[in-house]
CSV table of C-alpha atoms in Angstrom, one decimal:
chain,number,residue,atom,x,y,z
B,30,ILE,CA,91.4,95.8,117.1
B,31,VAL,CA,88.2,96.3,115.2
B,32,MET,CA,87.8,98.9,112.4
B,33,THR,CA,84.1,99.6,111.7
B,34,GLN,CA,83.2,101.5,108.6
B,35,SER,CA,79.8,103.0,108.0
B,36,PRO,CA,77.6,102.8,106.1
B,37,ALA,CA,78.2,99.6,104.3
B,38,THR,CA,76.8,101.1,101.2
B,39,LEU,CA,76.3,104.7,100.3
B,40,SER,CA,74.1,105.8,97.4
B,41,VAL,CA,75.1,109.2,96.1
B,42,SER,CA,74.3,111.2,92.9
B,43,PRO,CA,77.2,112.7,90.9
B,44,GLY,CA,78.0,116.1,92.1
B,45,GLU,CA,76.9,115.4,95.7
B,46,THR,CA,79.1,114.9,98.7
B,47,ALA,CA,79.8,111.5,100.2
B,48,THR,CA,80.8,111.2,103.8
B,49,LEU,CA,82.3,107.9,105.0
B,50,SER,CA,83.0,107.0,108.6
B,51,CYS,CA,85.6,104.8,110.2
B,52,ARG,CA,85.7,103.9,113.9
B,53,ALA,CA,88.5,102.1,115.6
B,54,SER,CA,87.9,100.1,118.7
B,55,GLN,CA,90.8,101.9,120.4
B,56,SER,CA,93.0,104.8,119.6
B,57,PHE,CA,96.2,104.3,117.6
B,58,GLY,CA,96.9,108.0,116.9
B,59,ASN,CA,96.6,109.4,113.4
B,60,TYR,CA,98.2,106.4,111.7
B,61,LEU,CA,95.1,106.1,109.6
B,62,ALA,CA,94.9,105.6,105.8
B,63,TRP,CA,92.1,105.4,103.3
B,64,TYR,CA,92.2,103.3,100.1
B,65,GLN,CA,90.0,103.2,97.0
B,66,GLN,CA,89.3,100.0,95.2
B,67,LYS,CA,87.4,100.0,91.9
B,68,PRO,CA,86.0,96.7,90.6
B,69,GLY,CA,88.7,94.4,89.2
B,70,GLN,CA,91.4,96.9,90.3
B,71,VAL,CA,94.1,97.1,92.9
B,72,PRO,CA,93.6,99.2,96.1
B,73,ARG,CA,95.0,102.7,95.7
B,74,LEU,CA,96.2,104.8,98.6
B,75,LEU,CA,94.2,108.0,98.9
B,76,ILE,CA,94.9,109.5,102.3
B,77,TYR,CA,97.5,108.8,105.0
B,78,SER,CA,98.1,110.2,108.4
B,79,ALA,CA,94.4,110.7,108.6
B,80,TYR,CA,94.2,113.8,106.4
B,81,THR,CA,97.2,113.9,104.0
B,82,ARG,CA,96.4,113.3,100.4
B,83,ALA,CA,98.6,110.9,98.6
B,84,THR,CA,100.4,112.0,95.4
B,85,GLY,CA,98.0,112.7,92.6
B,86,VAL,CA,94.8,112.4,94.6
B,87,PRO,CA,92.3,115.1,93.7
B,88,ALA,CA,91.5,117.8,96.3
B,89,ARG,CA,87.9,116.7,96.4
B,90,PHE,CA,89.0,113.8,98.6
B,91,SER,CA,89.6,114.9,102.2
B,92,GLY,CA,90.3,113.1,105.4
B,93,SER,CA,89.6,114.2,109.0
B,94,GLY,CA,89.2,113.0,112.5
B,95,SER,CA,91.3,111.8,115.4
B,96,GLY,CA,91.3,109.4,118.3
B,97,THR,CA,88.9,106.6,117.3
B,98,GLU,CA,86.7,108.5,114.8
B,99,PHE,CA,87.8,109.3,111.2
B,100,THR,CA,86.0,110.5,108.1
B,101,LEU,CA,86.6,110.5,104.4
B,102,THR,CA,84.7,113.2,102.5
B,103,ILE,CA,84.4,113.1,98.8
B,104,SER,CA,83.1,116.4,97.5
B,105,SER,CA,81.4,116.9,94.1
B,106,LEU,CA,81.4,113.2,93.5
B,107,GLN,CA,82.4,112.2,90.0
B,108,SER,CA,81.6,109.0,88.1
B,109,ASP,CA,85.2,107.8,88.6
B,110,ASP,CA,84.7,107.9,92.4
B,111,PHE,CA,82.2,105.1,92.6
B,112,ALA,CA,84.2,102.4,94.3
B,113,VAL,CA,84.8,100.6,97.6
B,114,TYR,CA,86.7,102.6,100.2
B,115,TYR,CA,88.7,101.0,103.0
B,116,CYS,CA,90.2,102.6,106.1
B,117,GLN,CA,93.3,101.1,107.8
B,118,HIS,CA,95.3,101.7,110.9
B,119,TYR,CA,98.8,100.9,109.8
B,120,THR,CA,100.6,100.2,113.1
B,121,TYR,CA,101.9,97.1,114.8
B,122,GLN,CA,99.5,97.6,117.7
B,123,ALA,CA,96.6,97.8,115.3
B,124,ARG,CA,97.9,94.8,113.3
B,125,TRP,CA,97.6,96.8,110.2
B,126,THR,CA,93.9,96.1,110.3
B,127,PHE,CA,91.5,97.2,107.5
B,128,GLY,CA,87.9,98.2,107.9
B,129,GLN,CA,85.3,96.1,106.1
B,130,GLY,CA,84.8,98.7,103.4
B,131,THR,CA,82.1,101.2,102.3
B,132,LYS,CA,80.8,100.9,98.8
B,133,VAL,CA,79.9,104.2,97.2
B,134,GLU,CA,77.4,103.5,94.4
B,135,MET,CA,75.5,105.7,92.1
B,136,LYS,CA,72.0,106.8,93.2
L,186,GLN,CA,107.8,103.6,87.3
L,187,VAL,CA,107.3,102.1,90.7
L,188,LEU,CA,106.1,98.5,90.3
L,189,LEU,CA,105.4,95.4,92.3
L,190,VAL,CA,104.8,92.2,90.3
L,191,GLU,CA,103.5,89.1,91.9
L,192,SER,CA,103.7,85.6,90.7
L,193,GLY,CA,103.3,82.1,91.9
L,194,GLY,CA,99.5,81.8,92.3
L,195,GLY,CA,97.6,78.8,91.2
L,196,VAL,CA,95.3,75.9,92.2
L,197,VAL,CA,96.6,73.7,95.0
L,198,GLN,CA,95.1,70.9,97.0
L,199,PRO,CA,94.4,71.3,100.7
L,200,GLY,CA,97.4,70.6,102.9
L,201,LYS,CA,99.8,71.5,100.1
L,202,SER,CA,102.3,74.4,99.8
L,203,LEU,CA,102.8,77.3,97.5
L,204,ARG,CA,105.3,80.1,97.2
L,205,LEU,CA,104.3,83.5,96.1
L,206,SER,CA,106.9,86.0,94.8
L,207,CYS,CA,106.8,89.8,94.5
L,208,ALA,CA,109.4,91.6,92.5
L,209,GLY,CA,109.9,95.3,93.0
L,210,SER,CA,111.3,97.9,90.6
L,211,GLY,CA,111.5,101.6,90.2
L,212,PHE,CA,112.2,102.3,93.8
L,213,SER,CA,114.9,101.6,96.5
L,214,PHE,CA,113.8,98.1,97.4
L,215,THR,CA,116.3,97.7,100.2
L,216,THR,CA,114.9,100.6,102.2
L,217,CYS,CA,111.3,99.6,102.4
L,218,GLY,CA,109.1,97.3,104.5
L,219,LEU,CA,106.9,95.0,102.5
L,220,HIS,CA,103.5,93.4,103.2
L,221,TRP,CA,101.2,90.7,102.0
L,222,VAL,CA,97.5,91.3,101.9
L,223,ARG,CA,94.8,89.0,100.7
L,224,GLN,CA,91.2,89.5,99.5
L,225,VAL,CA,88.6,86.9,99.1
L,226,PRO,CA,86.6,87.8,95.9
L,227,GLY,CA,83.8,90.1,96.8
L,228,LYS,CA,85.1,90.6,100.3
L,229,GLY,CA,87.4,93.0,102.2
L,230,LEU,CA,91.2,93.3,102.6
L,231,GLU,CA,93.0,91.2,105.2
L,232,TRP,CA,96.6,92.0,106.2
L,233,LEU,CA,98.7,88.9,106.4
L,234,ALA,CA,102.4,89.5,107.0
L,235,VAL,CA,105.1,92.1,107.1
L,236,THR,CA,108.9,92.2,106.8
L,237,SER,CA,111.1,95.2,107.6
L,238,TYR,CA,113.5,96.7,105.1
L,239,ASP,CA,116.3,94.5,106.4
L,240,GLY,CA,114.3,91.3,107.1
L,241,ASN,CA,115.0,91.4,110.8
L,242,TYR,CA,111.4,92.1,111.8
L,243,LYS,CA,108.6,89.9,110.6
L,244,ASP,CA,105.1,89.6,111.8
L,245,TYR,CA,102.0,87.7,110.9
L,246,ALA,CA,98.2,87.7,111.2
L,247,ASP,CA,96.9,85.1,113.6
L,248,SER,CA,95.1,83.4,110.7
L,249,VAL,CA,98.3,82.4,109.0
L,250,LYS,CA,100.9,82.4,111.9
L,251,GLY,CA,102.8,79.1,111.9
L,252,ARG,CA,101.7,78.3,108.3
L,253,PHE,CA,102.9,81.2,106.2
L,254,THR,CA,106.5,82.6,106.1
L,255,ILE,CA,107.5,85.9,104.7
L,256,SER,CA,111.1,86.5,103.5
L,257,ARG,CA,113.0,88.8,101.2
L,258,ASN,CA,116.0,88.7,99.0
L,259,ASN,CA,117.3,92.3,98.7
L,260,ALA,CA,120.0,91.1,96.2
L,261,ASN,CA,117.3,90.5,93.6
L,262,ASN,CA,114.6,92.9,94.7
L,263,THR,CA,112.1,90.1,95.5
L,264,PHE,CA,110.2,89.0,98.5
L,265,TYR,CA,108.2,85.9,99.1
L,266,LEU,CA,105.3,84.3,100.9
L,267,ASP,CA,105.7,80.6,101.6
L,268,MET,CA,102.3,79.1,102.3
L,269,ASN,CA,102.1,75.7,103.9
L,270,SER,CA,99.2,73.6,105.1
L,271,LEU,CA,96.9,75.4,102.8
L,272,ARG,CA,93.2,75.4,103.6
L,273,ALA,CA,90.1,76.1,101.5
L,274,GLU,CA,89.7,79.4,103.4
L,275,ASP,CA,93.0,80.6,102.1
L,276,THR,CA,91.5,80.9,98.6
L,277,ALA,CA,91.9,84.5,97.7
L,278,VAL,CA,93.7,87.1,95.6
L,279,TYR,CA,97.0,87.8,97.2
L,280,TYR,CA,98.6,91.3,97.0
L,281,CYS,CA,102.0,92.4,97.9
L,282,ALA,CA,102.3,96.0,99.0
L,283,LYS,CA,105.1,98.4,99.8
L,284,ASP,CA,105.3,100.3,103.1
L,285,ALA,CA,105.7,104.0,102.5
L,286,GLY,CA,108.2,104.3,105.2
L,287,ILE,CA,112.0,103.9,104.7
L,288,TYR,CA,114.6,102.3,107.0
L,289,SER,CA,111.9,101.4,109.5
L,290,GLY,CA,112.8,98.6,111.8
L,291,LEU,CA,109.2,98.3,112.6
L,292,PRO,CA,107.1,99.3,109.6
L,293,HIS,CA,104.4,101.7,110.5
L,294,ASP,CA,103.4,103.5,107.3
L,295,SER,CA,100.6,103.3,104.8
L,296,PHE,CA,100.8,101.0,101.7
L,297,ASP,CA,101.6,103.3,98.8
L,298,VAL,CA,102.3,100.8,96.1
L,299,TRP,CA,100.4,97.5,95.4
L,300,GLY,CA,101.1,94.6,93.1
L,301,GLN,CA,98.4,93.5,90.6
L,302,GLY,CA,97.5,90.5,92.7
L,303,THR,CA,97.9,86.8,92.2
L,304,ARG,CA,95.0,84.3,92.7
L,305,VAL,CA,95.4,81.3,94.9
L,306,THR,CA,92.7,78.6,94.9
L,307,VAL,CA,92.8,75.8,97.4
L,308,PHE,CA,90.6,73.1,96.0
L,309,SER,CA,90.4,69.4,96.3
Protein backbone atom coordinates (compact mmCIF):
# COMPACT_ATOMS: atom_id res chain seq x y z
CA ILE A 1 0.00 0.00 0.00
CA VAL A 2 1.17 3.55 -0.69
CA MET A 3 -0.29 6.58 1.03
CA THR A 4 0.46 9.74 -0.94
CA GLN A 5 -0.01 13.11 0.70
CA SER A 6 -0.09 16.37 -1.19
CA PRO A 7 1.24 18.91 -1.23
CA ALA A 8 4.50 18.18 0.56
CA THR A 9 4.52 21.74 1.90
CA LEU A 10 1.63 24.15 2.17
CA SER A 11 2.23 27.84 2.83
CA VAL A 12 -0.76 29.47 4.46
CA SER A 13 -1.44 32.75 6.22
CA PRO A 14 -3.10 32.77 9.64
CA GLY A 15 -6.86 32.96 9.29
CA GLU A 16 -6.86 31.19 5.94
CA THR A 17 -8.01 27.66 5.17
CA ALA A 18 -5.59 24.80 4.58
CA THR A 19 -6.63 21.80 2.53
CA LEU A 20 -4.47 18.69 2.77
CA SER A 21 -4.94 15.61 0.61
CA CYS A 22 -4.23 11.95 1.19
CA ARG A 23 -4.56 9.31 -1.48
CA ALA A 24 -4.35 5.56 -0.89
CA SER A 25 -3.18 3.17 -3.56
CA GLN A 26 -6.24 1.05 -2.84
CA SER A 27 -9.37 1.32 -0.75
CA PHE A 28 -9.37 0.24 2.88
CA GLY A 29 -12.66 1.77 3.85
CA ASN A 30 -12.84 4.70 6.21
CA TYR A 31 -10.16 3.38 8.58
CA LEU A 32 -8.29 6.63 8.02
CA ALA A 33 -6.69 8.84 10.64
CA TRP A 34 -4.94 12.19 10.62
CA TYR A 35 -2.18 13.10 13.07
CA GLN A 36 -0.51 16.41 13.85
CA GLN A 37 3.14 16.62 14.81
CA LYS A 38 4.76 19.85 15.92
CA PRO A 39 8.55 20.21 15.96
CA GLY A 40 10.09 18.25 18.81
CA GLN A 41 6.73 16.83 19.83
CA VAL A 42 4.92 13.53 19.70
CA PRO A 43 2.29 12.86 17.03
CA ARG A 44 -1.24 13.71 18.17
CA LEU A 45 -4.39 12.05 16.89
CA LEU A 46 -6.70 14.59 15.25
CA ILE A 47 -9.20 12.64 13.16
CA TYR A 48 -10.22 8.98 12.97
CA SER A 49 -12.71 7.07 10.87
CA ALA A 50 -11.98 9.66 8.17
CA TYR A 51 -14.07 12.44 9.70
CA THR A 52 -14.48 11.98 13.48
CA ARG A 53 -12.56 14.47 15.59
CA ALA A 54 -10.61 13.04 18.50
CA THR A 55 -11.29 14.28 22.00
CA GLY A 56 -10.31 17.89 22.48
CA VAL A 57 -9.62 18.65 18.82
CA PRO A 58 -11.02 22.02 17.77
CA ALA A 59 -13.89 22.16 15.32
CA ARG A 60 -11.74 24.02 12.78
CA PHE A 61 -10.22 20.64 11.94
CA SER A 62 -12.42 18.55 9.69
CA GLY A 63 -11.91 15.34 7.76
CA SER A 64 -13.70 14.13 4.69
CA GLY A 65 -13.46 11.68 1.86
CA SER A 66 -13.92 8.00 1.15
CA GLY A 67 -12.54 5.22 -0.96
CA THR A 68 -9.01 6.24 -1.82
CA GLU A 69 -9.25 10.02 -1.52
CA PHE A 70 -9.30 11.83 1.82
CA THR A 71 -8.97 15.45 2.88
CA LEU A 72 -8.07 17.27 6.06
CA THR A 73 -9.32 20.84 6.16
CA ILE A 74 -8.10 23.35 8.70
CA SER A 75 -10.29 26.44 8.75
CA SER A 76 -9.23 29.81 10.11
CA LEU A 77 -5.67 28.61 10.57
CA GLN A 78 -4.10 29.63 13.87
CA SER A 79 -0.41 29.96 14.72
CA ASP A 80 -0.67 26.78 16.80
CA ASP A 81 -1.65 24.80 13.70
CA PHE A 82 1.65 25.12 11.87
CA ALA A 83 2.96 21.58 11.97
CA VAL A 84 3.37 18.42 9.93
CA TYR A 85 0.24 16.37 9.30
CA TYR A 86 0.21 12.65 8.56
CA CYS A 87 -2.57 10.45 7.29
CA GLN A 88 -2.71 6.75 8.10
CA HIS A 89 -4.80 3.77 7.14
CA TYR A 90 -4.91 1.76 10.36
CA THR A 91 -5.77 -1.72 9.16
CA TYR A 92 -3.92 -4.99 8.85
CA GLN A 93 -4.42 -4.96 5.10
CA ALA A 94 -2.91 -1.47 4.88
CA ARG A 95 -0.08 -2.46 7.22
CA TRP A 96 -0.92 0.58 9.36
CA THR A 97 0.86 2.70 6.73
CA PHE A 98 1.43 6.44 7.15
CA GLY A 99 1.64 8.99 4.41
CA GLN A 100 4.88 10.92 4.05
CA GLY A 101 3.40 14.02 5.65
CA THR A 102 2.39 17.54 4.68
CA LYS A 103 4.13 20.45 6.33
CA VAL A 104 1.87 23.43 6.93
CA GLU A 105 4.04 26.52 7.23
CA MET A 106 3.37 30.16 7.69
CA LYS A 107 3.22 32.18 4.50
CA GLN B 1 -3.78 10.74 33.09
CA VAL B 2 -3.20 8.30 30.25
CA LEU B 3 0.51 7.82 29.76
CA LEU B 4 2.96 5.69 27.83
CA VAL B 5 6.59 6.00 28.88
CA GLU B 6 9.37 4.49 26.81
CA SER B 7 12.83 3.58 27.97
CA GLY B 8 15.81 1.62 26.75
CA GLY B 9 17.11 3.70 23.90
CA GLY B 10 20.77 4.44 23.45
CA VAL B 11 23.81 4.06 21.25
CA VAL B 12 24.65 0.59 20.03
CA GLN B 13 27.02 -0.89 17.49
CA PRO B 14 25.80 -2.50 14.28
CA GLY B 15 24.87 -6.13 14.77
CA LYS B 16 24.11 -5.67 18.45
CA SER B 17 20.81 -5.87 20.29
CA LEU B 18 18.66 -3.50 22.32
CA ARG B 19 15.40 -3.82 24.22
CA LEU B 20 12.92 -0.97 24.36
CA SER B 21 10.24 -0.87 27.02
CA CYS B 22 6.97 1.02 27.16
CA ALA B 23 5.06 1.30 30.42
CA GLY B 24 1.40 2.23 30.36
CA SER B 25 -0.68 3.89 33.05
CA GLY B 26 -4.01 5.62 33.44
CA PHE B 27 -5.90 3.20 31.22
CA SER B 28 -6.88 -0.45 31.09
CA PHE B 29 -3.63 -1.80 29.67
CA THR B 30 -4.86 -5.36 29.30
CA THR B 31 -7.64 -4.41 26.88
CA CYS B 32 -5.60 -2.54 24.29
CA GLY B 33 -3.50 -3.37 21.30
CA LEU B 34 -0.11 -1.70 21.25
CA HIS B 35 2.20 -0.58 18.47
CA TRP B 36 5.76 0.53 17.87
CA VAL B 37 6.43 3.31 15.37
CA ARG B 38 9.74 4.93 14.49
CA GLN B 39 10.82 8.19 12.94
CA VAL B 40 14.16 9.05 11.48
CA PRO B 41 14.86 12.67 12.51
CA GLY B 42 13.43 15.00 9.91
CA LYS B 43 11.54 12.19 8.20
CA GLY B 44 8.11 10.58 8.39
CA LEU B 45 6.52 7.94 10.58
CA GLU B 46 7.10 4.24 9.97
CA TRP B 47 4.91 1.63 11.61
CA LEU B 48 6.97 -1.29 12.92
CA ALA B 49 5.02 -3.79 14.98
CA VAL B 50 1.75 -4.53 16.74
CA THR B 51 0.56 -6.84 19.48
CA SER B 52 -3.06 -7.53 20.32
CA TYR B 53 -4.47 -6.98 23.80
CA ASP B 54 -3.77 -10.56 24.80
CA GLY B 55 -0.48 -10.94 22.94
CA ASN B 56 -1.88 -13.67 20.69
CA TYR B 57 -1.61 -11.60 17.51
CA LYS B 58 1.65 -10.00 16.47
CA ASP B 59 2.71 -8.51 13.19
CA TYR B 60 5.72 -6.69 11.83
CA ALA B 61 6.77 -4.39 9.03
CA ASP B 62 8.90 -6.10 6.40
CA SER B 63 11.82 -3.83 7.32
CA VAL B 64 12.13 -5.41 10.78
CA LYS B 65 10.54 -8.84 10.41
CA GLY B 66 12.86 -11.53 11.69
CA ARG B 67 15.02 -9.03 13.59
CA PHE B 68 12.57 -7.31 15.95
CA THR B 69 10.18 -8.97 18.40
CA ILE B 70 7.25 -7.35 20.14
CA SER B 71 5.97 -8.71 23.43
CA ARG B 72 3.93 -7.60 26.40
CA ASN B 73 3.62 -8.30 30.09
CA ASN B 74 0.12 -7.46 31.18
CA ALA B 75 1.02 -8.15 34.79
CA ASN B 76 3.22 -5.06 34.91
CA ASN B 77 1.56 -2.96 32.21
CA THR B 78 4.63 -2.96 30.02
CA PHE B 79 5.38 -3.97 26.48
CA TYR B 80 8.64 -4.38 24.72
CA LEU B 81 10.49 -4.28 21.45
CA ASP B 82 13.50 -6.55 21.26
CA MET B 83 15.74 -5.40 18.45
CA ASN B 84 18.43 -7.70 17.15
CA SER B 85 20.99 -7.43 14.35
CA LEU B 86 20.71 -3.67 14.44
CA ARG B 87 21.73 -1.69 11.39
CA ALA B 88 22.66 1.93 10.82
CA GLU B 89 19.31 2.45 9.11
CA ASP B 90 17.53 1.53 12.35
CA THR B 91 18.72 4.81 13.83
CA ALA B 92 15.57 6.71 14.74
CA VAL B 93 13.29 7.87 17.50
CA TYR B 94 11.08 4.97 18.55
CA TYR B 95 7.55 5.61 19.78
CA CYS B 96 5.13 3.27 21.44
CA ALA B 97 1.48 3.91 20.74
CA LYS B 98 -1.83 2.64 22.03
CA ASP B 99 -4.48 1.29 19.72
CA ALA B 100 -7.78 3.02 20.41
CA GLY B 101 -9.74 -0.21 20.10
CA ILE B 102 -10.37 -2.60 22.98
CA TYR B 103 -10.41 -6.39 23.15
CA SER B 104 -9.49 -6.51 19.49
CA GLY B 105 -7.91 -9.76 18.42
CA LEU B 106 -6.70 -7.95 15.31
CA PRO B 107 -6.01 -4.30 16.19
CA HIS B 108 -7.59 -2.00 13.64
CA ASP B 109 -8.01 1.37 15.27
CA SER B 110 -6.22 4.68 15.33
CA PHE B 111 -3.31 5.43 17.66
CA ASP B 112 -4.81 7.60 20.36
CA VAL B 113 -1.95 7.78 22.87
CA TRP B 114 1.75 8.02 22.09
CA GLY B 115 4.81 7.77 24.27
CA GLN B 116 7.38 10.54 24.32
CA GLY B 117 9.84 8.57 22.20
CA THR B 118 13.23 7.06 22.86
CA ARG B 119 16.20 7.59 20.60
CA VAL B 120 18.17 4.69 19.17
CA THR B 121 21.47 5.32 17.44
CA VAL B 122 23.26 2.50 15.66
CA PHE B 123 26.82 3.64 15.19
CA SER B 124 30.16 2.04 14.90
